[in-house]
Amino acid sequence: KNEVEQSPQNLTAQEGEFITINCSYSVGISALHWLQQHPGGGIVSLFMLSSGKKKHGRLIATINIQEKHSSLHITASHPRDSAVYICAALLRGSRLTFGEGTQLTVNP
Amino acid sequence: NAGVTQTPKFQVLKTGQSMTLQCAQDMNHNSMYWYRQDPGMGLRLIYYSASEGTTDKGEVPNGYNVSRLKKQNFLLGLESAAPSQTSVYFCASSYVSGGSEAFFGQGTRLTVV
């Protein structure tokens, strides 16, 4: 069982919809990263958080340390948000461990 | 605004050939990493370097070697390429290991035939 699990694996939405991608981890962590990978492969860091909530534009990331769970929300989704979203957990005393990613497709 | 630069972007090797993937960062980051990304799997750590002159094995180090002679460069070597090393390779850097924002290169798509 992977120490970091994401759901769903694939998500298709209509433009304008509110989107949630979930990430669960099985052990204590120091920090959690959300990354975005566009077609063509480049990876961009969206957020790094260790508690609470962060917001950047239409993107919101939350983390619940007690429940070992983080969510990435996209409000008013747009086709340009289509990408793979990856969560990565910094497990205590270790390096980043990555989820398998969520393929998001937003249709116009 | 170079960030993390990987070369080459694409490479085809024959089984048994050797090559070096190059990674350079201009952000004065202490930590650098090499990952591979395979279909259906998350990014897996090959090797990492917490500081200039130090390197450590990650999850999947077999068949690879690395060097970090300068703070800004982290090289990944394949001594004798195998088809199982066909993958997309990403270099990344961060100020400290895992606890700060990570910056990724554009990736190298390697095919071993």
JSON list of C-alpha atoms in Angstrom, two decimals, chain A residues 32 46-63 71-73:
[
{"chain": "A", "resi": 32, "resn": "LEU", "atom": "CA", "xyz": [2.76, 18.31, 2.16]},
{"chain": "A", "resi": 46, "resn": "LEU", "atom": "CA", "xyz": [1.55, 24.93, -6.32]},
{"chain": "A", "resi": 47, "resn": "PHE", "atom": "CA", "xyz": [1.60, 24.80, -2.54]},
{"chain": "A", "resi": 48, "resn": "MET", "atom": "CA", "xyz": [3.60, 23.61, 0.41]},
{"chain": "A", "resi": 49, "resn": "LEU", "atom": "CA", "xyz": [1.69, 23.42, 3.68]},
{"chain": "A", "resi": 50, "resn": "SER", "atom": "CA", "xyz": [2.05, 21.89, 7.11]},
{"chain": "A", "resi": 51, "resn": "SER", "atom": "CA", "xyz": [-1.20, 23.10, 8.67]},
{"chain": "A", "resi": 52, "resn": "GLY", "atom": "CA", "xyz": [-4.42, 24.91, 7.87]},
{"chain": "A", "resi": 53, "resn": "LYS", "atom": "CA", "xyz": [-5.15, 26.35, 4.47]},
{"chain": "A", "resi": 54, "resn": "LYS", "atom": "CA", "xyz": [-3.47, 28.25, 1.66]},
{"chain": "A", "resi": 55, "resn": "LYS", "atom": "CA", "xyz": [-5.05, 30.08, -1.26]},
{"chain": "A", "resi": 56, "resn": "HIS", "atom": "CA", "xyz": [-3.59, 31.26, -4.55]},
{"chain": "A", "resi": 57, "resn": "GLY", "atom": "CA", "xyz": [-6.02, 32.64, -7.08]},
{"chain": "A", "resi": 58, "resn": "ARG", "atom": "CA", "xyz": [-8.63, 29.97, -7.78]},
{"chain": "A", "resi": 59, "resn": "LEU", "atom": "CA", "xyz": [-6.64, 27.27, -6.02]},
{"chain": "A", "resi": 60, "resn": "ILE", "atom": "CA", "xyz": [-7.10, 26.38, -2.37]},
{"chain": "A", "resi": 61, "resn": "ALA", "atom": "CA", "xyz": [-5.17, 23.72, -0.44]},
{"chain": "A", "resi": 62, "resn": "THR", "atom": "CA", "xyz": [-6.15, 22.46, 2.98]},
{"chain": "A", "resi": 63, "resn": "ILE", "atom": "CA", "xyz": [-4.62, 19.97, 5.33]},
{"chain": "A", "resi": 71, "resn": "SER", "atom": "CA", "xyz": [-7.43, 18.49, -0.36]},
{"chain": "A", "resi": 72, "resn": "LEU", "atom": "CA", "xyz": [-6.80, 20.66, -3.37]},
{"chain": "A", "resi": 73, "resn": "HIS", "atom": "CA", "xyz": [-9.77, 22.68, -4.55]}
]
